[in-house]
Amino acid sequence: MHPCLLVDEILQLIFRCIKDRTTLCALARTCRTFNEPATDLVWETLSDMQLILRNLSCERILCEGRHPCLTQSQSLRLSDNDWGIFRRISSHVRRLDFYAFSINNDVHSWLSFLTSLPDPSFLFPNLHSLSFEAPPLNYSRANNSEDIHAAFPTIARLFCLLLGPRLCTLRLNVPGAFYTYFDLSFIPMLSPNIRVLSIVDSKSEWGGGGYSVPDEAIYPFSRVVSNLEVFRSDVISWDLLTSLAHAKALRRLWIYLPRWLGPRTERPSGTIFPQLRTLDIRANSLASCTGFFRWTPLTNVTEITIYCSPSGADDDDVLQAVVDMSSLISPQCMGLESIFSLFRNRFSYGGIPSTGPRPMLEPFQTCHRLRVIALETLCHLTLADSDLEDLVKAWPLLEAFHLIQRGLEHPLIRLTLRGITSLLYHCPKLTHFTLMFDATRVPEDIARLSLGTLSAVRYMGVDRSSVSPSTDVPAYFSTIMPHLEIVTVHDRHHYWSEWNWMCSQHQHRPLARKNSSPDELFYLLAATANTEFRGRDWV
């Protein structure tokens, strides 16, 4: 064996190229040299406790089906040998995704068994990352409410046992009712090195009544935010925002802004959010979003995502609020590279404002580094050819440009293929765009306009755009967008067959699809912008 292969670090680098767990297990059994580095990778990430429990000889555990169950021999305890196996395997685990599944009749029993370990060092002593999800109160899965009240303290005890000084990433996803049994004040003491913190309740909808995580759940962390690099929370206050604003290491921030944050504190003094690069906001009020941007400068932020469902008297003039927000963001975020805004307006179809998107986008013309612009709303998003050309001249680095309007079946369309050509000319790096335009006629001077324009566009969303079955149209798209792979069309649009035909005539034969959902667009943008904040360390 080559001497290089006797170094564990080199072997681990090689073995990390192997994604198949079965192959890693085979390598661990190959020889003593391969055993330790391969075993480390086999157990590095654990998302199913049964993988450990199946290695135990104790007859008390029956691993069949989705969840571990207990046999009738309830009085038996693990032998010293079984505890040794458990300790040896758990010491390899660095990332644990633990789901305390919906409560049934035997959950309390097996969790009590799992927490009856001889010493805390037996339970994942080298854990670096913990995702802990507790179930909602599900009375239908238990014999009576006593089963539920008995199981939740046991889940809380297990969570406490999983915390350790090596833990640097914590994602806590539990219902609000769980905090009755749960005290978070000890977390900063048991795990003082946490750098990534997420406290959410995924069962709640941000657009339908807010979240259920109580305010007091966040307070223990206000004194340790200086160490945080990534923070996500469904609960926020001005006091906590003030603490976060002075966090010197904070790079990514995800917050839910309720309609009322309480009395606003004074604007933070000194250096504010010095390292913050990524900001993600969920809100039920445009007023709270605007208030946040007025309250704090975001000089170094490069990526902003805003999901807002405006309603109520404070959001009567939605368009003006969006324009004001854009005017607040653009002067202080000169290095902005990505802006994704989704506004779920509650308009009646007859009351949808007719103002175009130009006032919303014009403030960002000072942000010449923009790579991603995405705006989705029920407002009219009609643009003339000259408007689009004037706007995109300021964004030569643009890679994705999406203007999506929801609500109207037959919106006014003013953009033509002339405007699309200008977009591709001024944004040579563009790979994804969604616009509504008139593709029924190819301008006579299009050859002159498109001279030297050879775009890299792979994804084109046409929404409810009209198109003609003329051969000139697919010839135009083949010439100016030779790498086109996907064309999405509104799913109830009567031009679907024409766009399908156009794709069949295109030289690259792009795939015609129904319109992408907001979530699909969101992940498409994440891939386009090559961002990392929507990856493992964020959710």
GROMACS .gro file of C-alpha atoms in nm, residues 92-339:
model
  248
   92HIS     CA    1  -1.865   0.914   1.468
   93VAL     CA    2  -2.181   1.123   1.413
   94ARG     CA    3  -2.119   1.490   1.333
   95ARG     CA    4  -2.462   1.587   1.193
   96LEU     CA    5  -2.787   1.456   1.339
   97ASP     CA    6  -3.134   1.514   1.190
   98PHE     CA    7  -3.369   1.403   1.465
   99TYR     CA    8  -3.746   1.393   1.420
  100ALA     CA    9  -3.946   1.311   1.732
  101PHE     CA   10  -4.233   1.173   1.528
  102SER     CA   11  -4.603   1.211   1.597
  103ILE     CA   12  -4.685   1.072   1.937
  104ASN     CA   13  -4.829   0.722   1.951
  105ASN     CA   14  -4.875   0.474   2.233
  106ASP     CA   15  -4.513   0.359   2.274
  107VAL     CA   16  -4.311   0.674   2.194
  108HIS     CA   17  -4.278   0.781   2.555
  109SER     CA   18  -4.149   0.435   2.647
  110TRP     CA   19  -3.875   0.415   2.386
  111LEU     CA   20  -3.767   0.778   2.436
  112SER     CA   21  -3.737   0.710   2.810
  113PHE     CA   22  -3.528   0.407   2.723
  114LEU     CA   23  -3.304   0.618   2.497
  115THR     CA   24  -3.252   0.883   2.765
  116SER     CA   25  -3.161   0.628   3.034
  117LEU     CA   26  -2.798   0.615   2.920
  118PRO     CA   27  -2.523   0.560   3.184
  119ASP     CA   28  -2.343   0.886   3.101
  120PRO     CA   29  -2.411   1.183   2.866
  121SER     CA   30  -2.089   1.106   2.679
  122PHE     CA   31  -2.262   0.797   2.534
  123LEU     CA   32  -2.497   1.016   2.325
  124PHE     CA   33  -2.326   1.180   2.023
  125PRO     CA   34  -2.031   1.346   2.205
  126ASN     CA   35  -1.882   1.490   1.883
  127LEU     CA   36  -2.201   1.641   1.741
  128HIS     CA   37  -2.142   1.957   1.537
  129SER     CA   38  -2.483   2.005   1.375
  130LEU     CA   39  -2.827   1.923   1.517
  131SER     CA   40  -3.167   1.950   1.345
  132PHE     CA   41  -3.433   1.875   1.602
  133GLU     CA   42  -3.799   1.855   1.508
  134ALA     CA   43  -4.075   1.782   1.757
  135PRO     CA   44  -4.427   1.676   1.658
  136PRO     CA   45  -4.745   1.879   1.695
  137LEU     CA   46  -4.984   1.787   1.971
  138ASN     CA   47  -5.170   1.504   1.800
  139TYR     CA   48  -5.432   1.369   2.033
  140SER     CA   49  -5.560   1.123   1.772
  141ARG     CA   50  -5.234   0.925   1.789
  142ALA     CA   51  -5.235   0.873   2.166
  143ASN     CA   52  -5.460   0.684   2.404
  144ASN     CA   53  -5.528   0.998   2.605
  145SER     CA   54  -5.384   1.337   2.681
  146GLU     CA   55  -5.169   1.188   2.956
  147ASP     CA   56  -4.960   1.009   2.691
  148ILE     CA   57  -4.886   1.344   2.528
  149HIS     CA   58  -4.802   1.528   2.848
  150ALA     CA   59  -4.575   1.239   2.950
  151ALA     CA   60  -4.386   1.229   2.617
  152PHE     CA   61  -4.307   1.600   2.573
  153PRO     CA   62  -4.087   1.635   2.884
  154THR     CA   63  -3.899   1.324   2.769
  155ILE     CA   64  -3.842   1.480   2.426
  156ALA     CA   65  -3.717   1.796   2.598
  157ARG     CA   66  -3.477   1.589   2.811
  158LEU     CA   67  -3.343   1.412   2.502
  159PHE     CA   68  -3.286   1.748   2.333
  160CYS     CA   69  -3.093   1.869   2.637
  161LEU     CA   70  -2.873   1.556   2.630
  162LEU     CA   71  -2.788   1.620   2.263
  163LEU     CA   72  -2.642   1.964   2.333
  164GLY     CA   73  -2.267   1.983   2.380
  165PRO     CA   74  -1.972   2.221   2.359
  166ARG     CA   75  -1.882   2.112   2.004
  167LEU     CA   76  -2.226   2.203   1.864
  168CYS     CA   77  -2.203   2.493   1.618
  169THR     CA   78  -2.526   2.453   1.415
  170LEU     CA   79  -2.870   2.423   1.574
  171ARG     CA   80  -3.200   2.405   1.387
  172LEU     CA   81  -3.499   2.382   1.616
  173ASN     CA   82  -3.839   2.319   1.456
  174VAL     CA   83  -4.104   2.267   1.724
  175PRO     CA   84  -4.465   2.384   1.772
  176GLY     CA   85  -4.537   2.670   2.006
  177ALA     CA   86  -4.713   2.441   2.257
  178PHE     CA   87  -4.386   2.254   2.310
  179TYR     CA   88  -4.226   2.552   2.484
  180THR     CA   89  -4.449   2.486   2.784
  181TYR     CA   90  -4.218   2.191   2.851
  182PHE     CA   91  -3.909   2.347   2.706
  183ASP     CA   92  -3.659   2.591   2.856
  184LEU     CA   93  -3.406   2.733   2.610
  185SER     CA   94  -3.214   2.937   2.866
  186PHE     CA   95  -2.961   2.658   2.917
  187ILE     CA   96  -2.865   2.632   2.548
  188PRO     CA   97  -2.604   2.914   2.547
  189MET     CA   98  -2.441   2.752   2.850
  190LEU     CA   99  -2.433   2.396   2.715
  191SER     CA  100  -2.344   2.500   2.358
  192PRO     CA  101  -2.158   2.834   2.371
  193ASN     CA  102  -2.006   2.791   2.023
  194ILE     CA  103  -2.326   2.800   1.817
  195ARG     CA  104  -2.268   2.984   1.489
  196VAL     CA  105  -2.582   2.886   1.295
  197LEU     CA  106  -2.917   2.915   1.476
  198SER     CA  107  -3.267   2.854   1.341
  199ILE     CA  108  -3.582   2.855   1.556
  200VAL     CA  109  -3.901   2.805   1.353
  201ASP     CA  110  -4.238   2.635   1.345
  202SER     CA  111  -4.283   2.501   0.993
  203LYS     CA  112  -4.643   2.401   1.066
  204SER     CA  113  -4.742   2.771   1.069
  205GLU     CA  114  -4.801   2.971   0.751
  206TRP     CA  115  -4.632   3.308   0.720
  207GLY     CA  116  -4.920   3.450   0.516
  208GLY     CA  117  -5.204   3.323   0.730
  209GLY     CA  118  -5.189   3.441   1.085
  210GLY     CA  119  -4.824   3.443   1.182
  211TYR     CA  120  -4.618   3.195   1.379
  212SER     CA  121  -4.670   3.021   1.709
  213VAL     CA  122  -4.319   3.041   1.857
  214PRO     CA  123  -4.348   3.250   2.174
  215ASP     CA  124  -4.137   3.564   2.216
  216GLU     CA  125  -3.964   3.436   2.528
  217ALA     CA  126  -3.815   3.146   2.328
  218ILE     CA  127  -3.569   3.388   2.165
  219TYR     CA  128  -3.468   3.599   2.464
  220PRO     CA  129  -3.194   3.361   2.594
  221PHE     CA  130  -3.000   3.411   2.270
  222SER     CA  131  -2.990   3.789   2.278
  223ARG     CA  132  -2.669   3.778   2.485
  224VAL     CA  133  -2.484   3.537   2.252
  225VAL     CA  134  -2.575   3.677   1.908
  226SER     CA  135  -2.227   3.825   1.877
  227ASN     CA  136  -2.099   3.478   1.782
  228LEU     CA  137  -2.369   3.401   1.526
  229GLU     CA  138  -2.296   3.384   1.155
  230VAL     CA  139  -2.640   3.266   1.040
  231PHE     CA  140  -2.965   3.344   1.222
  232ARG     CA  141  -3.321   3.247   1.136
  233SER     CA  142  -3.623   3.310   1.356
  234ASP     CA  143  -4.000   3.328   1.336
  235VAL     CA  144  -3.992   3.565   1.634
  236ILE     CA  145  -3.828   3.905   1.629
  237SER     CA  146  -3.832   4.227   1.829
  238TRP     CA  147  -3.660   4.563   1.805
  239ASP     CA  148  -3.440   4.472   2.102
  240LEU     CA  149  -3.326   4.150   1.936
  241LEU     CA  150  -3.272   4.331   1.604
  242THR     CA  151  -3.056   4.584   1.788
  243SER     CA  152  -2.844   4.301   1.929
  244LEU     CA  153  -2.819   4.137   1.587
  245ALA     CA  154  -2.721   4.469   1.426
  246HIS     CA  155  -2.403   4.470   1.635
  247ALA     CA  156  -2.320   4.103   1.568
  248LYS     CA  157  -1.982   4.128   1.401
  249ALA     CA  158  -1.988   3.782   1.244
  250LEU     CA  159  -2.349   3.773   1.118
  251ARG     CA  160  -2.356   3.698   0.745
  252ARG     CA  161  -2.710   3.568   0.684
  253LEU     CA  162  -3.033   3.682   0.844
  254TRP     CA  163  -3.384   3.533   0.800
  255ILE     CA  164  -3.664   3.701   0.995
  256TYR     CA  165  -4.042   3.710   1.010
  257LEU     CA  166  -4.178   4.062   1.062
  258PRO     CA  167  -4.522   4.072   1.222
  259ARG     CA  168  -4.759   4.361   1.166
  260TRP     CA  169  -4.655   4.520   1.495
  261LEU     CA  170  -4.304   4.489   1.640
  262GLY     CA  171  -4.375   4.704   1.941
  263PRO     CA  172  -4.236   5.051   2.012
  264ARG     CA  173  -3.944   5.119   1.780
  265THR     CA  174  -3.610   5.173   1.947
  266GLU     CA  175  -3.361   5.434   1.839
  267ARG     CA  176  -3.162   5.361   1.528
  268PRO     CA  177  -2.851   5.162   1.624
  269SER     CA  178  -2.532   5.360   1.643
  270GLY     CA  179  -2.183   5.258   1.540
  271THR     CA  180  -2.106   4.991   1.283
  272ILE     CA  181  -2.434   4.816   1.185
  273PHE     CA  182  -2.446   4.465   1.034
  274PRO     CA  183  -2.079   4.489   0.927
  275GLN     CA  184  -2.066   4.140   0.769
  276LEU     CA  185  -2.430   4.086   0.667
  277ARG     CA  186  -2.453   3.970   0.305
  278THR     CA  187  -2.787   3.786   0.279
  279LEU     CA  188  -3.123   3.913   0.408
  280ASP     CA  189  -3.447   3.714   0.386
  281ILE     CA  190  -3.771   3.875   0.511
  282ARG     CA  191  -4.119   3.727   0.555
  283ALA     CA  192  -4.392   3.972   0.652
  284ASN     CA  193  -4.767   4.025   0.667
  285SER     CA  194  -4.733   4.400   0.628
  286LEU     CA  195  -4.549   4.628   0.389
  287ALA     CA  196  -4.543   4.889   0.664
  288SER     CA  197  -4.329   4.665   0.886
  289CYS     CA  198  -4.091   4.597   0.593
  290THR     CA  199  -4.058   4.966   0.515
  291GLY     CA  200  -4.009   5.041   0.885
  292PHE     CA  201  -3.726   4.789   0.903
  293PHE     CA  202  -3.543   4.938   0.603
  294ARG     CA  203  -3.583   5.288   0.748
  295TRP     CA  204  -3.451   5.171   1.084
  296THR     CA  205  -3.125   5.014   0.980
  297PRO     CA  206  -2.863   5.063   0.707
  298LEU     CA  207  -2.764   4.755   0.506
  299THR     CA  208  -2.448   4.878   0.340
  300ASN     CA  209  -2.283   4.542   0.269
  301VAL     CA  210  -2.590   4.332   0.182
  302THR     CA  211  -2.569   4.167  -0.161
  303GLU     CA  212  -2.881   3.944  -0.163
  304ILE     CA  213  -3.232   4.040  -0.050
  305THR     CA  214  -3.547   3.826  -0.060
  306ILE     CA  215  -3.884   3.968   0.047
  307TYR     CA  216  -4.204   3.766   0.081
  308CYS     CA  217  -4.492   3.992   0.184
  309SER     CA  218  -4.869   3.950   0.204
  310PRO     CA  219  -4.991   4.309   0.249
  311SER     CA  220  -5.335   4.365   0.400
  312GLY     CA  221  -5.511   4.608   0.628
  313ALA     CA  222  -5.533   4.984   0.649
  314ASP     CA  223  -5.155   5.031   0.673
  315ASP     CA  224  -5.110   4.873   0.330
  316ASP     CA  225  -5.380   5.057   0.134
  317ASP     CA  226  -5.137   5.201  -0.122
  318VAL     CA  227  -4.938   4.889  -0.207
  319LEU     CA  228  -4.766   5.032  -0.513
  320GLN     CA  229  -4.639   5.340  -0.332
  321ALA     CA  230  -4.518   5.124  -0.041
  322VAL     CA  231  -4.322   4.901  -0.282
  323VAL     CA  232  -4.171   5.206  -0.454
  324ASP     CA  233  -4.077   5.354  -0.116
  325MET     CA  234  -3.914   5.026  -0.016
  326SER     CA  235  -3.712   5.015  -0.339
  327SER     CA  236  -3.601   5.374  -0.279
  328LEU     CA  237  -3.486   5.283   0.072
  329ILE     CA  238  -3.294   4.973  -0.036
  330SER     CA  239  -3.111   5.094  -0.346
  331PRO     CA  240  -2.909   5.389  -0.202
  332GLN     CA  241  -2.766   5.188   0.086
  333CYS     CA  242  -2.706   4.857  -0.097
  334MET     CA  243  -2.481   4.971  -0.382
  335GLY     CA  244  -2.325   4.625  -0.401
  336LEU     CA  245  -2.663   4.449  -0.433
  337GLU     CA  246  -2.645   4.144  -0.658
  338SER     CA  247  -2.984   3.975  -0.608
  339ILE     CA  248  -3.333   4.110  -0.529
   0.00000   0.00000   0.00000
